[in-house]
PDB file of C-alpha atoms in Angstrom:
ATOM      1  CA  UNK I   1       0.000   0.000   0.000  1.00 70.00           C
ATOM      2  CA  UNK I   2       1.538   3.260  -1.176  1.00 81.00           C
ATOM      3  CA  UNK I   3      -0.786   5.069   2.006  1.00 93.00           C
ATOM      4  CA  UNK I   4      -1.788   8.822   1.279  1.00 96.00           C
ATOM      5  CA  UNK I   5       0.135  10.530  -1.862  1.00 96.00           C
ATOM      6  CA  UNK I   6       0.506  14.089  -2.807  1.00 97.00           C
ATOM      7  CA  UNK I   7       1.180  15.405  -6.057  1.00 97.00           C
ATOM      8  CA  UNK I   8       3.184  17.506  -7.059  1.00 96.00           C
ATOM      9  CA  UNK I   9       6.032  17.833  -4.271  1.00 95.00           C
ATOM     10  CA  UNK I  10       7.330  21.291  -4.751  1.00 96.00           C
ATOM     11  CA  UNK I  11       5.340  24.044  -7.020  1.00 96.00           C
ATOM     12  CA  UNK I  12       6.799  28.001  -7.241  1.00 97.00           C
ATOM     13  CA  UNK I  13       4.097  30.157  -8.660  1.00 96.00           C
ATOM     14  CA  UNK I  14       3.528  33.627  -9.542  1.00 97.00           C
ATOM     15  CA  UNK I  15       0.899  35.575  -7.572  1.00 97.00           C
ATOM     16  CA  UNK I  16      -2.697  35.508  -9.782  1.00 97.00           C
ATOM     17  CA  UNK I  17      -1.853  32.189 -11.109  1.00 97.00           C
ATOM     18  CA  UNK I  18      -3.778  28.800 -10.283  1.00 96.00           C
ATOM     19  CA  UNK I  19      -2.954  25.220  -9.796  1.00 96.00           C
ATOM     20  CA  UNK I  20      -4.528  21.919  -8.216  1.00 97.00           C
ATOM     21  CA  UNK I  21      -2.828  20.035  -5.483  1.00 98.00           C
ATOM     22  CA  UNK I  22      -3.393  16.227  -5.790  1.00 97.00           C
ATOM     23  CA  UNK I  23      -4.486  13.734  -2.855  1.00 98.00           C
ATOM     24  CA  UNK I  24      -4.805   9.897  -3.010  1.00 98.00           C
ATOM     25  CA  UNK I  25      -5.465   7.318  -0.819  1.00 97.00           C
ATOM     26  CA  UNK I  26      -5.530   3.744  -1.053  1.00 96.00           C
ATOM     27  CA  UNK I  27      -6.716   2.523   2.310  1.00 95.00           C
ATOM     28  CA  UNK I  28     -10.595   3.155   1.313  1.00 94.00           C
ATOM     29  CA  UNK I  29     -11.050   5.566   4.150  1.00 93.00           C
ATOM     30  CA  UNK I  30     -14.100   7.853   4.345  1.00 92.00           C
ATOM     31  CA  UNK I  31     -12.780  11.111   5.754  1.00 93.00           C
ATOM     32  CA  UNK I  32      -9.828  13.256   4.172  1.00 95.00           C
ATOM     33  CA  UNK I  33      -8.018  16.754   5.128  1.00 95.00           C
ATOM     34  CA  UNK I  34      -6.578  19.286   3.543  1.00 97.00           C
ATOM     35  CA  UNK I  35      -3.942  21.506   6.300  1.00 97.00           C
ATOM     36  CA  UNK I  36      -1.569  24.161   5.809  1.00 97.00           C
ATOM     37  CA  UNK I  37       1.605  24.206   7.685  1.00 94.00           C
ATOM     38  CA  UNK I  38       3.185  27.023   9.019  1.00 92.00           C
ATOM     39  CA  UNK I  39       5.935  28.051  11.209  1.00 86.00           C
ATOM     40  CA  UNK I  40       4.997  28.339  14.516  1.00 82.00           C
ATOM     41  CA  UNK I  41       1.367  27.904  13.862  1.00 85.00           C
ATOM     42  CA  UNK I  42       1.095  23.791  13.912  1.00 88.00           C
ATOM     43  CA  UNK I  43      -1.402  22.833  11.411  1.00 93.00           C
ATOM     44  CA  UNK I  44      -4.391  24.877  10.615  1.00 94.00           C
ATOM     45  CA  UNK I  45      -7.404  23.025   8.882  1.00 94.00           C
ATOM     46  CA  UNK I  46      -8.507  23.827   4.988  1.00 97.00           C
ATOM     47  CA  UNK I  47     -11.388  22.012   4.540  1.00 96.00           C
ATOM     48  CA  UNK I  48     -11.756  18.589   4.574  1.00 94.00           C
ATOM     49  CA  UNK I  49     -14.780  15.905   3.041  1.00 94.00           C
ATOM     50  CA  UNK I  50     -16.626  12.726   5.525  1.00 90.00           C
ATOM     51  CA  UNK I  51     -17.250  10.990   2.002  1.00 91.00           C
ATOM     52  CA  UNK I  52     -17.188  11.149  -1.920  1.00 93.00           C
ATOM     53  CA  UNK I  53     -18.973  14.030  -3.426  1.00 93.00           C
ATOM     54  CA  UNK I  54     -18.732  16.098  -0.010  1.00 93.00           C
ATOM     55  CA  UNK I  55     -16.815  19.162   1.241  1.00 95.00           C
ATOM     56  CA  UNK I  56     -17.053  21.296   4.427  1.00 93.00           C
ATOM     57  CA  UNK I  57     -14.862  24.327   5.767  1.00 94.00           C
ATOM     58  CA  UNK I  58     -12.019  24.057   8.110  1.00 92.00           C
ATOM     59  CA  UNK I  59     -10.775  26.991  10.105  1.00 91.00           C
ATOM     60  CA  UNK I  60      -8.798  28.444   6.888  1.00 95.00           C
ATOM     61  CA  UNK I  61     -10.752  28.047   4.361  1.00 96.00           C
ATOM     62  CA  UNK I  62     -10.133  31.766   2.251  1.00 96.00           C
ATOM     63  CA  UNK I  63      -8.753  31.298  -1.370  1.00 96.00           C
ATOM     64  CA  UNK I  64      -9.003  27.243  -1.161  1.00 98.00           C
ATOM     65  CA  UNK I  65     -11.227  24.961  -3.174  1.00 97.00           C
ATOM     66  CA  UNK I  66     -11.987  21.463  -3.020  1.00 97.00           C
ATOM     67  CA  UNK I  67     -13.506  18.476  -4.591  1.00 97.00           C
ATOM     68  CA  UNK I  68     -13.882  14.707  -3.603  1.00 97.00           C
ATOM     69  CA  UNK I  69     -15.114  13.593  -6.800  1.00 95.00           C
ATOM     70  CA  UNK I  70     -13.791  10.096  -6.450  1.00 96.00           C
ATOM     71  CA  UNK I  71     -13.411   8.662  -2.716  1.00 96.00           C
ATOM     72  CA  UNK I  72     -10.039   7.874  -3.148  1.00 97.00           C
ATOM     73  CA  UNK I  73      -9.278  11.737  -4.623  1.00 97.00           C
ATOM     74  CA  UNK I  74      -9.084  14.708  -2.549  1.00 98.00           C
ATOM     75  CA  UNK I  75      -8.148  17.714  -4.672  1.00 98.00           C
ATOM     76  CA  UNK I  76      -7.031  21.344  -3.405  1.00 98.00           C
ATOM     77  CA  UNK I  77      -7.510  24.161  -5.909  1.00 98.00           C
ATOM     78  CA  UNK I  78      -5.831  27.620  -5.685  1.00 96.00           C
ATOM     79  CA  UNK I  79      -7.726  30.128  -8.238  1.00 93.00           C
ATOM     80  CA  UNK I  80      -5.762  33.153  -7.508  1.00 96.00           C
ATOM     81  CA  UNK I  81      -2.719  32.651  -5.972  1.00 96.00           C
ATOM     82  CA  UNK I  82      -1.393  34.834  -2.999  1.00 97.00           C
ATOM     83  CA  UNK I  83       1.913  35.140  -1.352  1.00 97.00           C
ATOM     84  CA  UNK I  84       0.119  34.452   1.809  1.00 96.00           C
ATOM     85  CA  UNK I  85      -0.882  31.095   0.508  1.00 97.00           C
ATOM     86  CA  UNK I  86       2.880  30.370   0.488  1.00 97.00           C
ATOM     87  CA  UNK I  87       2.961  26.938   2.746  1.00 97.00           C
ATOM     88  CA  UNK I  88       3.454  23.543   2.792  1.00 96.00           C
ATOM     89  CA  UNK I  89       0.201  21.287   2.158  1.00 97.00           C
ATOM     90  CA  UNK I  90      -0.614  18.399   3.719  1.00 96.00           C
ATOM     91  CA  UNK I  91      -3.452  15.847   3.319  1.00 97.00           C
ATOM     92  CA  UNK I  92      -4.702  13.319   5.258  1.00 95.00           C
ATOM     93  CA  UNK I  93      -7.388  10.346   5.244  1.00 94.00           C
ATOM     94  CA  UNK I  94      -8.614   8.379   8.758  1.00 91.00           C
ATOM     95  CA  UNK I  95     -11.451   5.667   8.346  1.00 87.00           C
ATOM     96  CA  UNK I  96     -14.086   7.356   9.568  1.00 77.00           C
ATOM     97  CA  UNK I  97     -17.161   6.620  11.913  1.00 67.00           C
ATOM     98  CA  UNK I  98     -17.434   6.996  15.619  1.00 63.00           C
ATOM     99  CA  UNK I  99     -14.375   6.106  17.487  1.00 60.00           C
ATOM    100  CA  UNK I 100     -11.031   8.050  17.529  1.00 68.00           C
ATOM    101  CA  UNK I 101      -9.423   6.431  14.325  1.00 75.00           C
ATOM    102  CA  UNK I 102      -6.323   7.713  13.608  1.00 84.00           C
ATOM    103  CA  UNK I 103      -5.203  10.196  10.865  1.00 89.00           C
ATOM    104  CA  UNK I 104      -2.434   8.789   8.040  1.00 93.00           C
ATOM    105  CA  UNK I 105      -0.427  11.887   6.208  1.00 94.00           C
ATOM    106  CA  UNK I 106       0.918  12.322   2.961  1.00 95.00           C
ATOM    107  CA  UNK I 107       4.682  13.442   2.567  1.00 94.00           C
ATOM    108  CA  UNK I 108       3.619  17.081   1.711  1.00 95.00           C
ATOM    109  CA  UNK I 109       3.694  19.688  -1.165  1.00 96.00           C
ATOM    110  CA  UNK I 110       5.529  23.142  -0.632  1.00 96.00           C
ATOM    111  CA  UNK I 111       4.523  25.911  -2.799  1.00 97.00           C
ATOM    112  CA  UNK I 112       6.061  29.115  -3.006  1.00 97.00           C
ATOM    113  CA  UNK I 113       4.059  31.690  -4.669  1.00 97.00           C
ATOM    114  CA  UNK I 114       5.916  34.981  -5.528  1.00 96.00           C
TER     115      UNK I 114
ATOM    116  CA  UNK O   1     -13.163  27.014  20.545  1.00 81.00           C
ATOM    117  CA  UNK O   2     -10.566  24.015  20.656  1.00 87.00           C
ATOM    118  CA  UNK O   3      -7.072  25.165  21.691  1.00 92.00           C
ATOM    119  CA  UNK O   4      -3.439  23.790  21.843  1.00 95.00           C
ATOM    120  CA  UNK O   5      -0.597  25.012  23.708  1.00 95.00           C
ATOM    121  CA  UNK O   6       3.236  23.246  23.636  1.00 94.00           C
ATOM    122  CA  UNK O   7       6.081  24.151  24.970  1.00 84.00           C
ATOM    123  CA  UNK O   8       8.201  27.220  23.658  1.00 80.00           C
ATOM    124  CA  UNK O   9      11.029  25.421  21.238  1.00 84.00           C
ATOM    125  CA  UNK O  10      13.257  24.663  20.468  1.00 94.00           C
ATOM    126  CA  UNK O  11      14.666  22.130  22.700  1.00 96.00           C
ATOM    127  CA  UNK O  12      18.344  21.082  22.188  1.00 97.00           C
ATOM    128  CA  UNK O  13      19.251  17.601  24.576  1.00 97.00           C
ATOM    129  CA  UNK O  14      22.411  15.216  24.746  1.00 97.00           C
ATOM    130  CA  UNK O  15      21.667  11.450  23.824  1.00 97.00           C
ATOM    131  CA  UNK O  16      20.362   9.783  27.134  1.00 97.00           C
ATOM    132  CA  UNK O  17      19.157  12.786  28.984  1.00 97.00           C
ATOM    133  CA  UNK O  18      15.073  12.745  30.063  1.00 98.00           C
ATOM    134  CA  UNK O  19      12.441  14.694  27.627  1.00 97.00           C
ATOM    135  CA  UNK O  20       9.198  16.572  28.850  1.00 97.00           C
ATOM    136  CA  UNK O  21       7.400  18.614  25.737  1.00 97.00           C
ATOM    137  CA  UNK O  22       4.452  20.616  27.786  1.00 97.00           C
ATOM    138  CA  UNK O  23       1.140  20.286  26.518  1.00 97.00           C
ATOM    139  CA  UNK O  24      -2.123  21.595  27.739  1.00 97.00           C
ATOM    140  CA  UNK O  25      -5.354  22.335  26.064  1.00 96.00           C
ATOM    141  CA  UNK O  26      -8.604  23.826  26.176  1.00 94.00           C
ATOM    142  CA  UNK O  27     -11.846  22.052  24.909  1.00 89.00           C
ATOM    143  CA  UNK O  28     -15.886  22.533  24.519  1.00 78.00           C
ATOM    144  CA  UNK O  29     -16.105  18.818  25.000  1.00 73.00           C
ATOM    145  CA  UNK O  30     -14.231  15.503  25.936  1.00 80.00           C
ATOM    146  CA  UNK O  31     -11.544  15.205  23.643  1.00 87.00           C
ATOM    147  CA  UNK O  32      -9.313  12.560  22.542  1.00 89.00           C
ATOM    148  CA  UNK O  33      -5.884  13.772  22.905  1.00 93.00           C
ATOM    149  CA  UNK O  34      -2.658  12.407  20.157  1.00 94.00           C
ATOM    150  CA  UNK O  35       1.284  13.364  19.904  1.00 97.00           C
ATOM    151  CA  UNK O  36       2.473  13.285  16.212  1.00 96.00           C
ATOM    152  CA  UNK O  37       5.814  13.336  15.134  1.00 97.00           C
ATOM    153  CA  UNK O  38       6.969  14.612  11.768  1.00 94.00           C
ATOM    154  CA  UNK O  39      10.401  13.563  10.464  1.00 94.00           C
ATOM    155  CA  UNK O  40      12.918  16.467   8.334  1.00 89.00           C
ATOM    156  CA  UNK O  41      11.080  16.299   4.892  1.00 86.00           C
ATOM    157  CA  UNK O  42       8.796  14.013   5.838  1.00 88.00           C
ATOM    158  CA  UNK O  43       4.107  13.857   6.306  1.00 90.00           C
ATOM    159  CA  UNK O  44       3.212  13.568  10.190  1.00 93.00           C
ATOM    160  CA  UNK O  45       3.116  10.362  11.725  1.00 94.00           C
ATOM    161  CA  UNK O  46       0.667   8.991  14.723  1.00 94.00           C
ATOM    162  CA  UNK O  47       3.317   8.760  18.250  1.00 97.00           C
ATOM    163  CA  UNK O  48       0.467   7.816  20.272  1.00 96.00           C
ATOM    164  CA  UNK O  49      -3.061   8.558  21.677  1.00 94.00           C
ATOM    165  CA  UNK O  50      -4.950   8.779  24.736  1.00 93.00           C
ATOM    166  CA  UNK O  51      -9.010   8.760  24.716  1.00 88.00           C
ATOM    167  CA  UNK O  52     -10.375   9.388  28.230  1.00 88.00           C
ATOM    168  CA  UNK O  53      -8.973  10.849  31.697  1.00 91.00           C
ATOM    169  CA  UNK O  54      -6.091   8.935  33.232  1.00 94.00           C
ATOM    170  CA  UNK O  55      -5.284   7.132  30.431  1.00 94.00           C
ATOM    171  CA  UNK O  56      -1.720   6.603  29.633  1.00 97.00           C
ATOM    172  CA  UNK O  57      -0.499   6.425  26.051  1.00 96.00           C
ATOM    173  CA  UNK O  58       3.078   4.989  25.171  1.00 97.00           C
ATOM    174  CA  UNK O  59       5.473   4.303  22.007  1.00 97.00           C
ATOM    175  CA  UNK O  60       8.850   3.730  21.270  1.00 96.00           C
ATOM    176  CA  UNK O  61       9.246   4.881  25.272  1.00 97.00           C
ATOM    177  CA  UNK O  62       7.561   7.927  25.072  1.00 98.00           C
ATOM    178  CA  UNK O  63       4.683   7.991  27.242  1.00 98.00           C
ATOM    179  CA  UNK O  64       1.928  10.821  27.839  1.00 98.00           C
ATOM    180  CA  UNK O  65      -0.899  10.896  30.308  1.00 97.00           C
ATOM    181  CA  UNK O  66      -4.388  12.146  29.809  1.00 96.00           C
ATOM    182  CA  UNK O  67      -4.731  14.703  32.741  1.00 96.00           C
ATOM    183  CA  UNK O  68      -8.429  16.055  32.611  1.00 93.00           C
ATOM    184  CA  UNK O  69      -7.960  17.954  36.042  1.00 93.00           C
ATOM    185  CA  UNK O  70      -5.296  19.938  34.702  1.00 95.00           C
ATOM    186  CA  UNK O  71      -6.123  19.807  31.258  1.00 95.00           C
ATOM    187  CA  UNK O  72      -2.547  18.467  30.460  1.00 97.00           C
ATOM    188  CA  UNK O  73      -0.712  15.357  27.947  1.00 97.00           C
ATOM    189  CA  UNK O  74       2.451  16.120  28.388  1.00 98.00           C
ATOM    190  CA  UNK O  75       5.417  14.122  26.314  1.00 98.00           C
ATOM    191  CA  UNK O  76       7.904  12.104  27.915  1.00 98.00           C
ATOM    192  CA  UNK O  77      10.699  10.066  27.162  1.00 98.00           C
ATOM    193  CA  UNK O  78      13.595   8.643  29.588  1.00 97.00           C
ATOM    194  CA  UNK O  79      16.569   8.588  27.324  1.00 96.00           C
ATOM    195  CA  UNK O  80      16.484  10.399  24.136  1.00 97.00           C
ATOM    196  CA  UNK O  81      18.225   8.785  20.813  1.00 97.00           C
ATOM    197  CA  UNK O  82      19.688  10.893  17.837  1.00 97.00           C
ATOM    198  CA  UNK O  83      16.920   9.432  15.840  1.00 96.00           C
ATOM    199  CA  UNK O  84      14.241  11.392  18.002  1.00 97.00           C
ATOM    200  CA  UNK O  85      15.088  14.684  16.557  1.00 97.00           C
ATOM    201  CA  UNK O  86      11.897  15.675  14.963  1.00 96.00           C
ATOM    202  CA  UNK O  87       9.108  17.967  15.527  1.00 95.00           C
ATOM    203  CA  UNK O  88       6.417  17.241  18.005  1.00 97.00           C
ATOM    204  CA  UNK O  89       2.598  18.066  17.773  1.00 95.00           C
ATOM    205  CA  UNK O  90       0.142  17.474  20.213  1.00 96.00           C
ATOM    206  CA  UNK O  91      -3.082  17.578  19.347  1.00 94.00           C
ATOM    207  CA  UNK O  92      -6.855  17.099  20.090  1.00 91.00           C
ATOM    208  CA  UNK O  93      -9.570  15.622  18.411  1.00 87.00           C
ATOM    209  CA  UNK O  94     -12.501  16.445  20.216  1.00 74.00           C
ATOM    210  CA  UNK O  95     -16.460  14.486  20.004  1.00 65.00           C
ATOM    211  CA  UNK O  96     -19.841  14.639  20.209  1.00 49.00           C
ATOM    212  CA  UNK O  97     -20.175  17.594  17.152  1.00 49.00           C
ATOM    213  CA  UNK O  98     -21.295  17.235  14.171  1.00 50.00           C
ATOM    214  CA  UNK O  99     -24.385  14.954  12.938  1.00 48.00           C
ATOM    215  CA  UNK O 100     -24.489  12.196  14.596  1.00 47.00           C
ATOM    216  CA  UNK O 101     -22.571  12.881  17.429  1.00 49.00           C
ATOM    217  CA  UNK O 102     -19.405  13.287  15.532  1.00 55.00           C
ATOM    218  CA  UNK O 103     -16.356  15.441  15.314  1.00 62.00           C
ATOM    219  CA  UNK O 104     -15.649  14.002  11.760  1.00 76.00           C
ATOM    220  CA  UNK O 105     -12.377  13.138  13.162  1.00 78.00           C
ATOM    221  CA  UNK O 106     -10.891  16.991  12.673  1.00 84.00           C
ATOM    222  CA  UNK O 107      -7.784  17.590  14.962  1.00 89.00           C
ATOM    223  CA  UNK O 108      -6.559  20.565  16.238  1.00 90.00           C
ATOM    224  CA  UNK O 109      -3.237  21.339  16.661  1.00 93.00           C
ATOM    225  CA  UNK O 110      -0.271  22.940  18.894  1.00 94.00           C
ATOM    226  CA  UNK O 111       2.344  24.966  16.912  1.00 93.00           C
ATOM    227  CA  UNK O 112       5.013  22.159  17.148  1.00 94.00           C
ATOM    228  CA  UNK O 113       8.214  21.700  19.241  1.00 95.00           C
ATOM    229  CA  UNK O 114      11.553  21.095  17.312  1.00 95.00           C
ATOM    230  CA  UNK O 115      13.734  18.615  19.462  1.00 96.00           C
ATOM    231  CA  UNK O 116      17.092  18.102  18.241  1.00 97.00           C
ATOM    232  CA  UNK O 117      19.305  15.463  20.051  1.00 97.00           C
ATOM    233  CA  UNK O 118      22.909  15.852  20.100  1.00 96.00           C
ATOM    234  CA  UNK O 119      25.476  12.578  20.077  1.00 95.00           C
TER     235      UNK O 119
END
């Protein structure tokens, strides 16, 4: 099992442009996350979906898209890029349900936007 | 809101010598409380968990205890290894929102502590 995935691994882009951040996961799991890492600020919430075809809001949710089309998928669109969006992305699946199931991560994408 | 506080970093030990990474949080509920571990370049990884007061949760010798009267899960380890450098994050998963009496699993997180162990 190649576990959660994240495509691409490093992206620098200019401010205004767009791009889509790729998640996949192979362990069937129901629920997947989108966070943003920062320094000194842990790992802040995008928005994440509880199963294919849905999407809620995290806690940073501003300038960030997203679509479970396929419940294996989780995709992260920027429209506009922002130098504030500057980060590194990570996703993350968990099985789901009741019960404190534990949250797998993918290695991470850092994107640069200048 | 849910809240997570760690320890100032970052914290700079000689192989062998004790670890304690401060952790306390604040909650609308009864949360489930987790340490994670991320590796240099690498996605964060599960250290271990703790679900209700007084339990203790343990891996690879680091231990933390679910303290509900203080509010605390503080990190421990006896003897720290080269190989624990790494960033910590505690964080807390908390229940009962949501439909259905879920939380939908979302964690909240601390800001991290970088721990560096020296030979």
């Amino acid at each position: 099992n190649a576990g959660v995935t994240q495509t691409p691994k490093f992206r620098v882009l200019k401010t205004g442009q767009s791009m889509t951040l790729l998640c996949a996961q192979d362990m069937n799991h129901e629920y997947m996350y989108w966070y943003r890492q920062d320094p000194g600020m842990g790992l802040r919430l995008i928005h994440y979906s509880v199963g294919e075809g849905t999407t809620a809001k995290g806690e940073v949710p501003d300038g960030y898209n997203v679509s479970r089309l396929k419940k294996q998928n989780f995709l992260l669109g920027l429209e506009s890029a922002a130098p504030s969006q500057t980060s590194v992305y990570f996703c993350a699946s968990t099985r789901g349900g009741t019960g404190y199931n534990e949250q797998f991560f993918g290695p991470g994408t850092r994107l640069t936007v200048l | 809101g849910n809240s997570v506080t760690q320890m100032e970093g970052p914290v700079t030990l000689s192989e062998e010598a004790f670890l304690t990474i401060n952790c306390t949080y604040t909650a609308t509920g009864y949360p489930s409380l987790f340490w994670y571990v991320q590796y240099p370049g690498e996605g964060l990884q599960l250290l271990l968990k703790a679900t209700k007061a007084d339990d203790k949760g343990s891996n690879k010798g680091f231990e933390a205890t679910y303290r509900k009267e203080t509010t605390s899960f503080h990190l421990e380890k006896g003897s720290v290894q080269v190989s624990d450098s790494a960033v910590y994050f505690c964080a807390l998963s908390d229940r009962g929102l949501g439909a259905g009496g879920t939380s939908y699993g979302k964690l909240t997180f601390g800001q991290g502590t970088i721990l560096t162990v020296h030979p």
